[in-house]
mmCIF file of N, CA and C in Angstrom:
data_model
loop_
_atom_site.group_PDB
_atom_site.id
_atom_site.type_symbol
_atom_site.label_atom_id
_atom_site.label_comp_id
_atom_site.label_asym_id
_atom_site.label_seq_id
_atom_site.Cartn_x
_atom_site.Cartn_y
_atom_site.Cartn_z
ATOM 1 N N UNK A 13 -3.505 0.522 30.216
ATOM 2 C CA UNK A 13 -4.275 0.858 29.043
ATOM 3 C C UNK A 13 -4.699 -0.434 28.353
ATOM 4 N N UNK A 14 -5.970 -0.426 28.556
ATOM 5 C CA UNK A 14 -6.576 -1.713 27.334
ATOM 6 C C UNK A 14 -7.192 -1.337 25.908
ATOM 7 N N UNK A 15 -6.345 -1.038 24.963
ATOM 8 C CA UNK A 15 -7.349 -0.597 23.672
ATOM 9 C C UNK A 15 -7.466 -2.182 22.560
ATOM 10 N N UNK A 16 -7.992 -2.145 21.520
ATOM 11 C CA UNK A 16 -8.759 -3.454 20.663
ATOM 12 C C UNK A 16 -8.761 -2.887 19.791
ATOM 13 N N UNK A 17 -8.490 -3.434 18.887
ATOM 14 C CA UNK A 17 -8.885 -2.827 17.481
ATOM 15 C C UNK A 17 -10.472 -3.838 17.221
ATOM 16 N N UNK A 18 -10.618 -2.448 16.741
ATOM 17 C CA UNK A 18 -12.382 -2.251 16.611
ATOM 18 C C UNK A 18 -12.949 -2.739 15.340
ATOM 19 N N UNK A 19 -12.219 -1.269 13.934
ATOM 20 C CA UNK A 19 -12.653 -1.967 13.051
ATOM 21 C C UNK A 19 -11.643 -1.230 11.779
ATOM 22 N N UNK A 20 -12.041 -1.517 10.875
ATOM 23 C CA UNK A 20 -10.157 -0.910 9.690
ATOM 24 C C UNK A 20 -11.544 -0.836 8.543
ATOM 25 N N UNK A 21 -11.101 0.400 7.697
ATOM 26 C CA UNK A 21 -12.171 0.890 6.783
ATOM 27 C C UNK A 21 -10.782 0.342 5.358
ATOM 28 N N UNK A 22 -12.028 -0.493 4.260
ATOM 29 C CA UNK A 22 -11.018 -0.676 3.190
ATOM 30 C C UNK A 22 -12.035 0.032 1.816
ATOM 31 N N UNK A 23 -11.542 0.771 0.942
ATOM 32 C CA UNK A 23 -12.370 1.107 -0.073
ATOM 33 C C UNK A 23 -13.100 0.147 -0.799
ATOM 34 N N UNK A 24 -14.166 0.276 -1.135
ATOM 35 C CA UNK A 24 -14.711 -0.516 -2.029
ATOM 36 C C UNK A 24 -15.729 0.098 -2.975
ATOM 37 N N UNK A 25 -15.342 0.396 -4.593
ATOM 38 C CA UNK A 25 -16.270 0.846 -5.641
ATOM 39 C C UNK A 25 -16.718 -0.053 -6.192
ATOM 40 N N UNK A 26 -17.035 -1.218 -5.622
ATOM 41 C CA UNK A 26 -18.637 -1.818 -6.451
ATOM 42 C C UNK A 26 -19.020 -3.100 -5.268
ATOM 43 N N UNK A 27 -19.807 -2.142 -4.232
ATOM 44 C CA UNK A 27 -20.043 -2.669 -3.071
ATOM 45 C C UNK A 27 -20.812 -4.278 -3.082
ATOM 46 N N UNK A 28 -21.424 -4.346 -3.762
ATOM 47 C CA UNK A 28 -22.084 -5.940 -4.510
ATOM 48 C C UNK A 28 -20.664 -6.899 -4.525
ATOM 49 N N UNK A 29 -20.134 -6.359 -5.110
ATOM 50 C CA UNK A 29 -18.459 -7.330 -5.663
ATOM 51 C C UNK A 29 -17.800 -7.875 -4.463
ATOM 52 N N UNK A 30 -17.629 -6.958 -3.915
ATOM 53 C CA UNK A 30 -17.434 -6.358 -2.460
ATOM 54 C C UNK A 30 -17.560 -7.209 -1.279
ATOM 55 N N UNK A 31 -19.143 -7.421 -1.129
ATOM 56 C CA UNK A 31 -20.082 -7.905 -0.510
ATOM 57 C C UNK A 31 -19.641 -9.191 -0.555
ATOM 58 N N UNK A 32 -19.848 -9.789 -1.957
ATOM 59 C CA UNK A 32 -19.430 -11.337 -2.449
ATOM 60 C C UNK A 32 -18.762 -11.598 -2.037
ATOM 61 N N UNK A 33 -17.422 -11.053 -2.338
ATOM 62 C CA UNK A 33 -15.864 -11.303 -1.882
ATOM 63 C C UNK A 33 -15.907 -12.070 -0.197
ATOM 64 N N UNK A 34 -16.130 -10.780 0.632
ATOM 65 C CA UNK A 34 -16.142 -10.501 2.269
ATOM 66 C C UNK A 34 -17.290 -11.810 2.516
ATOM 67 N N UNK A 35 -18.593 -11.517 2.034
ATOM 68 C CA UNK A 35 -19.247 -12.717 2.475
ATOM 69 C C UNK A 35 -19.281 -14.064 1.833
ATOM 70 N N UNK A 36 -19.060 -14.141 0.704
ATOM 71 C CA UNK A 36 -18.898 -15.665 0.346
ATOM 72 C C UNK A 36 -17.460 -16.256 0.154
ATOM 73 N N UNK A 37 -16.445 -15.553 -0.223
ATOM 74 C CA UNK A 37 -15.150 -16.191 -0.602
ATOM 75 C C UNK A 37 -14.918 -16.379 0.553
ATOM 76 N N UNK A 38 -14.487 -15.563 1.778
ATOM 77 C CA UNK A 38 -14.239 -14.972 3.382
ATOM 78 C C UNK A 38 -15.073 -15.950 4.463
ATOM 79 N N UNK A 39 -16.076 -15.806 4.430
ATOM 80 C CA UNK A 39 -17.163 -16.402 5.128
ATOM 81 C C UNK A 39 -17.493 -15.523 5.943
ATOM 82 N N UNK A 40 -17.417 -14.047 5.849
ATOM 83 C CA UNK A 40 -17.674 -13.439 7.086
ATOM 84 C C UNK A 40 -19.809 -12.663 7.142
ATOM 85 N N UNK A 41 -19.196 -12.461 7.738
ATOM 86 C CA UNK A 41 -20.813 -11.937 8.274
ATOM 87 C C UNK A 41 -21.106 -10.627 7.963
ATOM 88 N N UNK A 42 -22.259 -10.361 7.634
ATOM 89 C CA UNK A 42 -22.782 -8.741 7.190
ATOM 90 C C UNK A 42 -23.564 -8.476 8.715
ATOM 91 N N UNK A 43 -22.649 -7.130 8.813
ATOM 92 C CA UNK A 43 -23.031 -6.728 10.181
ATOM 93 C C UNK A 43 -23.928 -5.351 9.997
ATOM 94 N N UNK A 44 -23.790 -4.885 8.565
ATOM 95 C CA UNK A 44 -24.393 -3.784 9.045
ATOM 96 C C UNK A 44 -24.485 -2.809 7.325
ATOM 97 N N UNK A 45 -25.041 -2.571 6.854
ATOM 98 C CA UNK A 45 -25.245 -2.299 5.468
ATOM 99 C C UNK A 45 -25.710 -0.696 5.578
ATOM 100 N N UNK A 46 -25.358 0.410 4.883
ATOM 101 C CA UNK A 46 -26.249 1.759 5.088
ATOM 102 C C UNK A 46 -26.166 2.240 3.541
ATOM 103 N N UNK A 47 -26.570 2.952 3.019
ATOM 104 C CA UNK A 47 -26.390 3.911 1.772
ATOM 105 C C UNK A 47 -27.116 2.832 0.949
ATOM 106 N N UNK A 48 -27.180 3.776 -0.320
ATOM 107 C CA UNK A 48 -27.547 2.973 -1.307
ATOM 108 C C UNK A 48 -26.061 3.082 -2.604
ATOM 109 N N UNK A 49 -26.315 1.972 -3.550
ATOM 110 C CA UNK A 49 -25.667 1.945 -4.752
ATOM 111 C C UNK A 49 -24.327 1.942 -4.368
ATOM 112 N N UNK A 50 -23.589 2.512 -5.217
ATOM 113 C CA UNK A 50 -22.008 3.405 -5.098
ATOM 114 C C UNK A 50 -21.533 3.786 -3.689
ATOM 115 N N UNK A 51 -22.488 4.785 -2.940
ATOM 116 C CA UNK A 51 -22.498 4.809 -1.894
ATOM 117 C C UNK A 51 -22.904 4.489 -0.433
ATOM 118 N N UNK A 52 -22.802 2.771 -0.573
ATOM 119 C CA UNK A 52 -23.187 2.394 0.630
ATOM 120 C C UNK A 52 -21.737 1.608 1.457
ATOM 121 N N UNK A 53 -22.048 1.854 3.351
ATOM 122 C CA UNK A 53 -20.971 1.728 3.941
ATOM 123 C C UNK A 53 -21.783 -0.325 4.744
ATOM 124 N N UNK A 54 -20.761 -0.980 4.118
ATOM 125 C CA UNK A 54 -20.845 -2.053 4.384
ATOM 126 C C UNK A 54 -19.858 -3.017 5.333
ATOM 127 N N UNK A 55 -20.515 -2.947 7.251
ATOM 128 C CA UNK A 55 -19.955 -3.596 8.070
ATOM 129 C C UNK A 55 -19.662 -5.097 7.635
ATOM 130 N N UNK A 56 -18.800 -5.812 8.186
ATOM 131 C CA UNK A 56 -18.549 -7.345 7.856
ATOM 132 C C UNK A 56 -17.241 -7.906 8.699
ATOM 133 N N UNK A 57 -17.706 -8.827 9.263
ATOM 134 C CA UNK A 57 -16.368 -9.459 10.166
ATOM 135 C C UNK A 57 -16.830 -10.956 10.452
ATOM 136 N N UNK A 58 -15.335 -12.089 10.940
ATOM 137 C CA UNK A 58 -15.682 -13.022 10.997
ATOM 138 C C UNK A 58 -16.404 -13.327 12.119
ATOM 139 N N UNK A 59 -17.134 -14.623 12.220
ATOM 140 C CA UNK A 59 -18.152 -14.584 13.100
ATOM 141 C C UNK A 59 -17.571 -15.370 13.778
ATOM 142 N N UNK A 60 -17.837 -15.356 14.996
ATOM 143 C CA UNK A 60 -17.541 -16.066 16.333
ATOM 144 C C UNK A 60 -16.543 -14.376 16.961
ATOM 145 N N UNK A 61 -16.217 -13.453 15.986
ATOM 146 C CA UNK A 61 -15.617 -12.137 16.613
ATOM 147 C C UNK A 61 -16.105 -10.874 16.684
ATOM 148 N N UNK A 62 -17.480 -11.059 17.211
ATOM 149 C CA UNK A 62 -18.052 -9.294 16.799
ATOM 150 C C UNK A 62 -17.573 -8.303 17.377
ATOM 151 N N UNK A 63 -16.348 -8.177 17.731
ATOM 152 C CA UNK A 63 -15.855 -7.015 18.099
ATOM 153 C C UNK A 63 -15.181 -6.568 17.352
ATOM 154 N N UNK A 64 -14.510 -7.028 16.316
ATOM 155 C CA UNK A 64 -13.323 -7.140 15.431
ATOM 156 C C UNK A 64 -14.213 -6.945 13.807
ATOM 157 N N UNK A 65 -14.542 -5.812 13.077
ATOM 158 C CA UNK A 65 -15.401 -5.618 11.514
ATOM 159 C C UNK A 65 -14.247 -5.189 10.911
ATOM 160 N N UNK A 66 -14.682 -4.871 9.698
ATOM 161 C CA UNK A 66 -13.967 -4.539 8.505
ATOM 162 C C UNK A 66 -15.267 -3.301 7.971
ATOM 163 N N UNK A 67 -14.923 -2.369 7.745
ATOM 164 C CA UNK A 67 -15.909 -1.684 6.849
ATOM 165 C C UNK A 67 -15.684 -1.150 5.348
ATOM 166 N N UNK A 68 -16.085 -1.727 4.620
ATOM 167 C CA UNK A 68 -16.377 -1.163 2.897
ATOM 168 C C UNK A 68 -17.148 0.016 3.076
ATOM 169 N N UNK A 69 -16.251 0.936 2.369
ATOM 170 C CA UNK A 69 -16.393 2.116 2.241
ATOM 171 C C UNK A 69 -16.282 2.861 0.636
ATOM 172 N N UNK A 70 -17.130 3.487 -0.060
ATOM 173 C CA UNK A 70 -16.828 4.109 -1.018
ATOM 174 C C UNK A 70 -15.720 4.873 -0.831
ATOM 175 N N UNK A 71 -15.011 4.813 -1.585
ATOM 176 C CA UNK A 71 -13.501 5.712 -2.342
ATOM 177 C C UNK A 71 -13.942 6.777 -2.091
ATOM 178 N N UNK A 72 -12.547 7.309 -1.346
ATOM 179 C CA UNK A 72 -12.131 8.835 -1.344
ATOM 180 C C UNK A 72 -13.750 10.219 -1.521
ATOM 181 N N UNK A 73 -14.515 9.746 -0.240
ATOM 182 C CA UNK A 73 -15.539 10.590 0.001
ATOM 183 C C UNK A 73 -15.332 11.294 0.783
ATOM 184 N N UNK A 74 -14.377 11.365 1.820
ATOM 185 C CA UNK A 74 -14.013 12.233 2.790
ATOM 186 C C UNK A 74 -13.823 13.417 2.461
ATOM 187 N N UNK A 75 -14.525 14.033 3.197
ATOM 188 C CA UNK A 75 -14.555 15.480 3.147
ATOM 189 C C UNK A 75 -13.281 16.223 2.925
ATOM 190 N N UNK A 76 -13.428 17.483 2.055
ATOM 191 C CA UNK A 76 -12.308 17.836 2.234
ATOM 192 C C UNK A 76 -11.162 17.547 0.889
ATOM 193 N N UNK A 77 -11.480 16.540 0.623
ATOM 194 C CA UNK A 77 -10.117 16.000 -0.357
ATOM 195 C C UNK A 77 -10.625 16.835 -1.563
ATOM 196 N N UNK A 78 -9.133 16.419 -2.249
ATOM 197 C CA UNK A 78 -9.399 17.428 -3.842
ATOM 198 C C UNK A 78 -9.993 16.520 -5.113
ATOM 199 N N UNK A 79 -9.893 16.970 -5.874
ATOM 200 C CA UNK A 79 -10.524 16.168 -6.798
ATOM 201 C C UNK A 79 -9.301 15.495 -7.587
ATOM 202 N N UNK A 80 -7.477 15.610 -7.629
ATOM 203 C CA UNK A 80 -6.448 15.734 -7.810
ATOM 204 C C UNK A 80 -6.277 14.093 -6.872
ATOM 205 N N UNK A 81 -6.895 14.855 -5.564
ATOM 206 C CA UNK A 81 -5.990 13.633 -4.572
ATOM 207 C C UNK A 81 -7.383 11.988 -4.871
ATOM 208 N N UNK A 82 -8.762 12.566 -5.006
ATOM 209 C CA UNK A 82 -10.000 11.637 -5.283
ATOM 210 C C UNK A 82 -8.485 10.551 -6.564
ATOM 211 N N UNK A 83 -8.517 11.392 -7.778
ATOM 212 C CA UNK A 83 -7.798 11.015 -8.515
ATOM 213 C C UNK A 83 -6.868 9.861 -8.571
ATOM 214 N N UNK A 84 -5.826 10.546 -7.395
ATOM 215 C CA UNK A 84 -4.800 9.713 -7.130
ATOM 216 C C UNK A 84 -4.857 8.196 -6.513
ATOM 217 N N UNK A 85 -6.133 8.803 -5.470
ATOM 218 C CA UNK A 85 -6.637 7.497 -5.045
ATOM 219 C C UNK A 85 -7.378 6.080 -5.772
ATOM 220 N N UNK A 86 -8.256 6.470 -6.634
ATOM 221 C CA UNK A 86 -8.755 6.364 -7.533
ATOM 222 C C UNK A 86 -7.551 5.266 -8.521
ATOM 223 N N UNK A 87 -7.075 5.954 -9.102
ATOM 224 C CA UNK A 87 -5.362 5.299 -9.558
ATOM 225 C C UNK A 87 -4.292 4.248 -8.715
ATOM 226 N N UNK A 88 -4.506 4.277 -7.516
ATOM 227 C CA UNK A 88 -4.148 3.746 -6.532
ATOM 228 C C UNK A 88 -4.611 2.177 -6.734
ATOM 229 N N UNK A 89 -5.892 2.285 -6.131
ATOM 230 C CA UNK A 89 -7.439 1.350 -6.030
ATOM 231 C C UNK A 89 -6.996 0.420 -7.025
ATOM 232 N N UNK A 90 -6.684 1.059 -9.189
ATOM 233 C CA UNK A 90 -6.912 0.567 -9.688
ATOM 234 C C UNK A 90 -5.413 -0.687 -9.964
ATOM 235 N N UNK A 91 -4.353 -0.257 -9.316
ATOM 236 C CA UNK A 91 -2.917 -0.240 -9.640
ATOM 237 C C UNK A 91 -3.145 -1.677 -8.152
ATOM 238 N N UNK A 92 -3.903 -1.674 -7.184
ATOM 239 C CA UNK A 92 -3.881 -2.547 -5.896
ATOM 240 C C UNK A 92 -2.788 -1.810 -4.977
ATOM 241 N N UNK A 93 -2.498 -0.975 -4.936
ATOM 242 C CA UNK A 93 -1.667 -0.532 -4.100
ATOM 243 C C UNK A 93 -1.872 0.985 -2.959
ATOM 244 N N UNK A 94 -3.352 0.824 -3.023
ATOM 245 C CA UNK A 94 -4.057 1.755 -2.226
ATOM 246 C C UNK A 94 -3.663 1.313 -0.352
ATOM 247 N N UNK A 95 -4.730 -0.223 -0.693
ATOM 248 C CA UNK A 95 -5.014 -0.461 0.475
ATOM 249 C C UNK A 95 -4.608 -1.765 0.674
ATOM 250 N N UNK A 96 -4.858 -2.403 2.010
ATOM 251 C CA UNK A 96 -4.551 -3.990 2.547
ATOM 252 C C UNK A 96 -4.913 -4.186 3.790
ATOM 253 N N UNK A 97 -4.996 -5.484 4.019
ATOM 254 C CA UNK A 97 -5.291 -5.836 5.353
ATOM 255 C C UNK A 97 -4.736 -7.622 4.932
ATOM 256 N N UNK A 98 -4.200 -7.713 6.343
ATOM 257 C CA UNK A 98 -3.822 -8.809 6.674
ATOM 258 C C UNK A 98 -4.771 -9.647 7.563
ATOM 259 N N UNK A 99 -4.823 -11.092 7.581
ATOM 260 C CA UNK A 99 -6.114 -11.766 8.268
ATOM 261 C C UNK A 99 -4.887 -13.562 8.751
ATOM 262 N N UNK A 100 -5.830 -14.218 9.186
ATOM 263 C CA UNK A 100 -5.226 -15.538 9.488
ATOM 264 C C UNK A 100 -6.216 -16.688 9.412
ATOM 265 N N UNK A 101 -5.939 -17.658 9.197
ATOM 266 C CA UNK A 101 -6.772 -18.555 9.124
ATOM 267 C C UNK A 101 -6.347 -20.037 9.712
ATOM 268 N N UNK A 102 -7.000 -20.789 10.640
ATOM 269 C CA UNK A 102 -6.670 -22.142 11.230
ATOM 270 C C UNK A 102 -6.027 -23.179 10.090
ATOM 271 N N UNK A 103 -6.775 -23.017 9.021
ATOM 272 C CA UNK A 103 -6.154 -24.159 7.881
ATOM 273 C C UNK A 103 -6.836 -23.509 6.576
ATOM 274 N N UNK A 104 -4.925 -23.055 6.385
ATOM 275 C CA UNK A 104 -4.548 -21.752 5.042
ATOM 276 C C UNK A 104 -5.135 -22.507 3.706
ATOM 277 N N UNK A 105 -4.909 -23.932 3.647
ATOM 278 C CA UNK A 105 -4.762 -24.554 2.713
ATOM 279 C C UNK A 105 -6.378 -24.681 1.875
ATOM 280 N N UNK A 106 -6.869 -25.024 3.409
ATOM 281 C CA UNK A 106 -8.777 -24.853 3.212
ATOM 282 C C UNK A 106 -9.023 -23.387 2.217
ATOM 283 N N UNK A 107 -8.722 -22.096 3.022
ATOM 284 C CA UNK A 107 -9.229 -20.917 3.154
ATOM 285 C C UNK A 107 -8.310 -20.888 1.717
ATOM 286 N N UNK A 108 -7.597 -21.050 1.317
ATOM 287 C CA UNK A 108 -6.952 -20.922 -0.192
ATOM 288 C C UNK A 108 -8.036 -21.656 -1.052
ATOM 289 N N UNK A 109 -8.350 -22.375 -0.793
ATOM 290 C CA UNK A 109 -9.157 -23.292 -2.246
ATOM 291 C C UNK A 109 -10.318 -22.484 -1.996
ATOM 292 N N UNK A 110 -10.791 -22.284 -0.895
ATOM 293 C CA UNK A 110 -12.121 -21.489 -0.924
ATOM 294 C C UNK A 110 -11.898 -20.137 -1.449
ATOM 295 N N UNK A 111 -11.269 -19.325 -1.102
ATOM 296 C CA UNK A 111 -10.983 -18.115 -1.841
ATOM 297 C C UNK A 111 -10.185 -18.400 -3.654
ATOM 298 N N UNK A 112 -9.760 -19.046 -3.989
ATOM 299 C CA UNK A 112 -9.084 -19.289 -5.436
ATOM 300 C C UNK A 112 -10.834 -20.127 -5.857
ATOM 301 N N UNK A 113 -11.923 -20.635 -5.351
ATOM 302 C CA UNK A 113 -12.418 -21.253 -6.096
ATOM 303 C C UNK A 113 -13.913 -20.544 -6.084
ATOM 304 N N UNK A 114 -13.449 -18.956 -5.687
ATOM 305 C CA UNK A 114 -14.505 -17.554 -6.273
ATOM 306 C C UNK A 114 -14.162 -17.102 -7.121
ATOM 307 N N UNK A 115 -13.308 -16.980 -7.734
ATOM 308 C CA UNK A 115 -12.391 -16.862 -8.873
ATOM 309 C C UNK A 115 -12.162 -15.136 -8.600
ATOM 310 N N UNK A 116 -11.408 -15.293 -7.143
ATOM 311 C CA UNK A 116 -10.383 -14.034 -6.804
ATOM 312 C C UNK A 116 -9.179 -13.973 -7.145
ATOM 313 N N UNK A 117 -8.992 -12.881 -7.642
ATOM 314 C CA UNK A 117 -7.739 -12.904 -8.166
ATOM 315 C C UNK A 117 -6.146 -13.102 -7.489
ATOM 316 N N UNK A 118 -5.897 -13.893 -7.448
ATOM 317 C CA UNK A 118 -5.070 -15.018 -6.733
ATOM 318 C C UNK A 118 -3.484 -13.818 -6.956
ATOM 319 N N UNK A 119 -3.055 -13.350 -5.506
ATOM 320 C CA UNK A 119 -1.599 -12.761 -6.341
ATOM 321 C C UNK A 119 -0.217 -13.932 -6.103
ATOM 322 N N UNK A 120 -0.757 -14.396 -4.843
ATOM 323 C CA UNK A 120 0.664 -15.120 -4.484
ATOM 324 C C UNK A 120 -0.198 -16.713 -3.734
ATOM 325 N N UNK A 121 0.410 -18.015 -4.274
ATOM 326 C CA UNK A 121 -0.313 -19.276 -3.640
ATOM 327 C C UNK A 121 0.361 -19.118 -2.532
ATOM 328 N N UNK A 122 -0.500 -20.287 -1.661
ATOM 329 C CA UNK A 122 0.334 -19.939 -0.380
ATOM 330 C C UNK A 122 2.077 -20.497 -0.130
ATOM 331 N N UNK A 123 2.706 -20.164 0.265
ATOM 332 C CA UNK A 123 4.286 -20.075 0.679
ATOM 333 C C UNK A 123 4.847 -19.667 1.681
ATOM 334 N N UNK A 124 5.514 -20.468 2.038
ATOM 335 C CA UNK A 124 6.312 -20.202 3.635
ATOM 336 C C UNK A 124 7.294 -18.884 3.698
ATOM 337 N N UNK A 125 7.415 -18.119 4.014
ATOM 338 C CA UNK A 125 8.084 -17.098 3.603
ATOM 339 C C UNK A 125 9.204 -16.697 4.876
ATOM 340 N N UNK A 126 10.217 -15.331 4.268
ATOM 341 C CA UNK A 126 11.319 -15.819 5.061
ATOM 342 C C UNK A 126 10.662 -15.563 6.239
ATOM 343 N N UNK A 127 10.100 -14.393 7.278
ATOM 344 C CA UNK A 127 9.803 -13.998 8.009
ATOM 345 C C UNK A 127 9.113 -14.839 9.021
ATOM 346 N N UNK A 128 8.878 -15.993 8.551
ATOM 347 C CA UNK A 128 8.287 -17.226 9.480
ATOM 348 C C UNK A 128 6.849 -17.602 9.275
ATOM 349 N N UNK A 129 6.155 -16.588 8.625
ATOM 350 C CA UNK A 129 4.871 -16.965 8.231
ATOM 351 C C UNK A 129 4.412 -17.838 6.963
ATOM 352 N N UNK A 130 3.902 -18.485 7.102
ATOM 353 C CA UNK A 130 3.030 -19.314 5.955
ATOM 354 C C UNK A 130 1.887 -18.553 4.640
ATOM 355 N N UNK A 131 1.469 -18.182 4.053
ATOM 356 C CA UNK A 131 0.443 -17.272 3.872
ATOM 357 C C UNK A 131 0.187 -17.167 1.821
ATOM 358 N N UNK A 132 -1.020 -16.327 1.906
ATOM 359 C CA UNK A 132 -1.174 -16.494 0.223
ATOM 360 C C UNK A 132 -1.768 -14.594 0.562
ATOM 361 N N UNK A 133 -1.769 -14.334 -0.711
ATOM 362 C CA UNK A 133 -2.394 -12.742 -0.939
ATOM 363 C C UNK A 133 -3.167 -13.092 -2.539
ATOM 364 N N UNK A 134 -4.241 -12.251 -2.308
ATOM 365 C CA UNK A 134 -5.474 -12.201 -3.317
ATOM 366 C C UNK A 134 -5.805 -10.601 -3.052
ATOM 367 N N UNK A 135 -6.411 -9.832 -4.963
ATOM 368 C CA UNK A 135 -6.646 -8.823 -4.092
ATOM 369 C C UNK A 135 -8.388 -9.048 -4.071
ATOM 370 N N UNK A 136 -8.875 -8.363 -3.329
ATOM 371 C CA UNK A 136 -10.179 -8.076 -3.359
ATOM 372 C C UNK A 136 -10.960 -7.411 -4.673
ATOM 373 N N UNK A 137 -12.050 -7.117 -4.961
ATOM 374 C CA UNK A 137 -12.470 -6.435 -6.167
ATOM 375 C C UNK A 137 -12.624 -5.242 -6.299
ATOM 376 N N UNK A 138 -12.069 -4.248 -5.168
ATOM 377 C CA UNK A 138 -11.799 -3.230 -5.256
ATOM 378 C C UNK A 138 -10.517 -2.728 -5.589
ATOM 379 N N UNK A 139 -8.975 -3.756 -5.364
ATOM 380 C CA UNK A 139 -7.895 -3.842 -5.881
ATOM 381 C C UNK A 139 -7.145 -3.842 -4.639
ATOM 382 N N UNK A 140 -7.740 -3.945 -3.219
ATOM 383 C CA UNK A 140 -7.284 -4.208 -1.810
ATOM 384 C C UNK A 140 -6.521 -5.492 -2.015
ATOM 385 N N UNK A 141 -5.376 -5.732 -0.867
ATOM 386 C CA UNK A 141 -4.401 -6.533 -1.366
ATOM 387 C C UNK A 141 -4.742 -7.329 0.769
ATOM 388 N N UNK A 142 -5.337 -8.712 0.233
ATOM 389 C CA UNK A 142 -5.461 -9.422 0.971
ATOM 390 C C UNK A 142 -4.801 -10.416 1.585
ATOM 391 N N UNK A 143 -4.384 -10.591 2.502
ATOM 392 C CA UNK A 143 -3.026 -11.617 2.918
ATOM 393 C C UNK A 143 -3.111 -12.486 3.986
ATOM 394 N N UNK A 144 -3.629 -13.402 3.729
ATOM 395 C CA UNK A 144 -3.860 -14.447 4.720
ATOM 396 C C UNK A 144 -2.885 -15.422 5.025
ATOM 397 N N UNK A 145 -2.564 -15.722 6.428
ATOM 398 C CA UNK A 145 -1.410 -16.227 7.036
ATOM 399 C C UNK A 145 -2.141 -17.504 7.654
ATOM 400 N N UNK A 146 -1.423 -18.518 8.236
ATOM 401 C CA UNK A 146 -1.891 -19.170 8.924
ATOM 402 C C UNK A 146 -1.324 -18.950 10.237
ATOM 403 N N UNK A 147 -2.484 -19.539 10.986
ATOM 404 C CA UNK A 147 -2.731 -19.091 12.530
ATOM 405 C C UNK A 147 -2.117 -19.818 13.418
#
């Protein structure tokens, strides 16, 4: 069995903010933009990897959900404890000043931690909790 991860959907309610974050703090690439306003679904991944995106997605549109659970999520988003994704970078130290000098909200500088990794977390402007390790 050969499977890849393809691509990981993270919420995002103010897709512009969003956008900034992923393409200018990040450096990654806009692969693919649809919807308008509030509701647009925005591809993005680093480049030199187009197999590997990230997609921004408006909050809790999935069919189906209640307006209770929209809610919860919603509350989630705002608290940072919805969503996350973990990433890596060749030189943390670089990718730290570049991300701290968008003025993202910085949760942890980078630190060697027990588990063996090196790494810093910022959340995104949707309240996604970002964690970059070195590679």
């Amino acid at each position: 069995m050969d499977i890849t991860i393809s691509s990981s959907f993270l919420p995002a309610d103010d897709p512009e903010a969003s956008l900034a974050f992923y393409r200018d703090a990040l450096g990654f690439e806009v692969r693919g933009d649809v919807g308008s306003g509030a509701m647009r679904w925005i591809t993005v991944g680093p480049p030199g990897q187009p197999s590997v995106s990230i997609v921004l997605h408006p909050p809790a549109v999935t069919p189906g959900i209640s307006d209770e659970e929209r809610a919860v999520v919603v509350e989630m988003m705002a608290k940072g404890t919805f969503a996350g994704i973990n990433l890596a970078a060749a030189d943390l130290d670089a990718a730290f000043e570049k991300v701290q000098a968008s003025g993202a909200e910085i949760m942890q500088e980078p630190m060697d931690q027990d588990w063996g990794a090196r790494d810093f977390a910022v959340r995104d402007p949707a309240g996604n909790s970002v964690r970059i390790q070195q590679a």
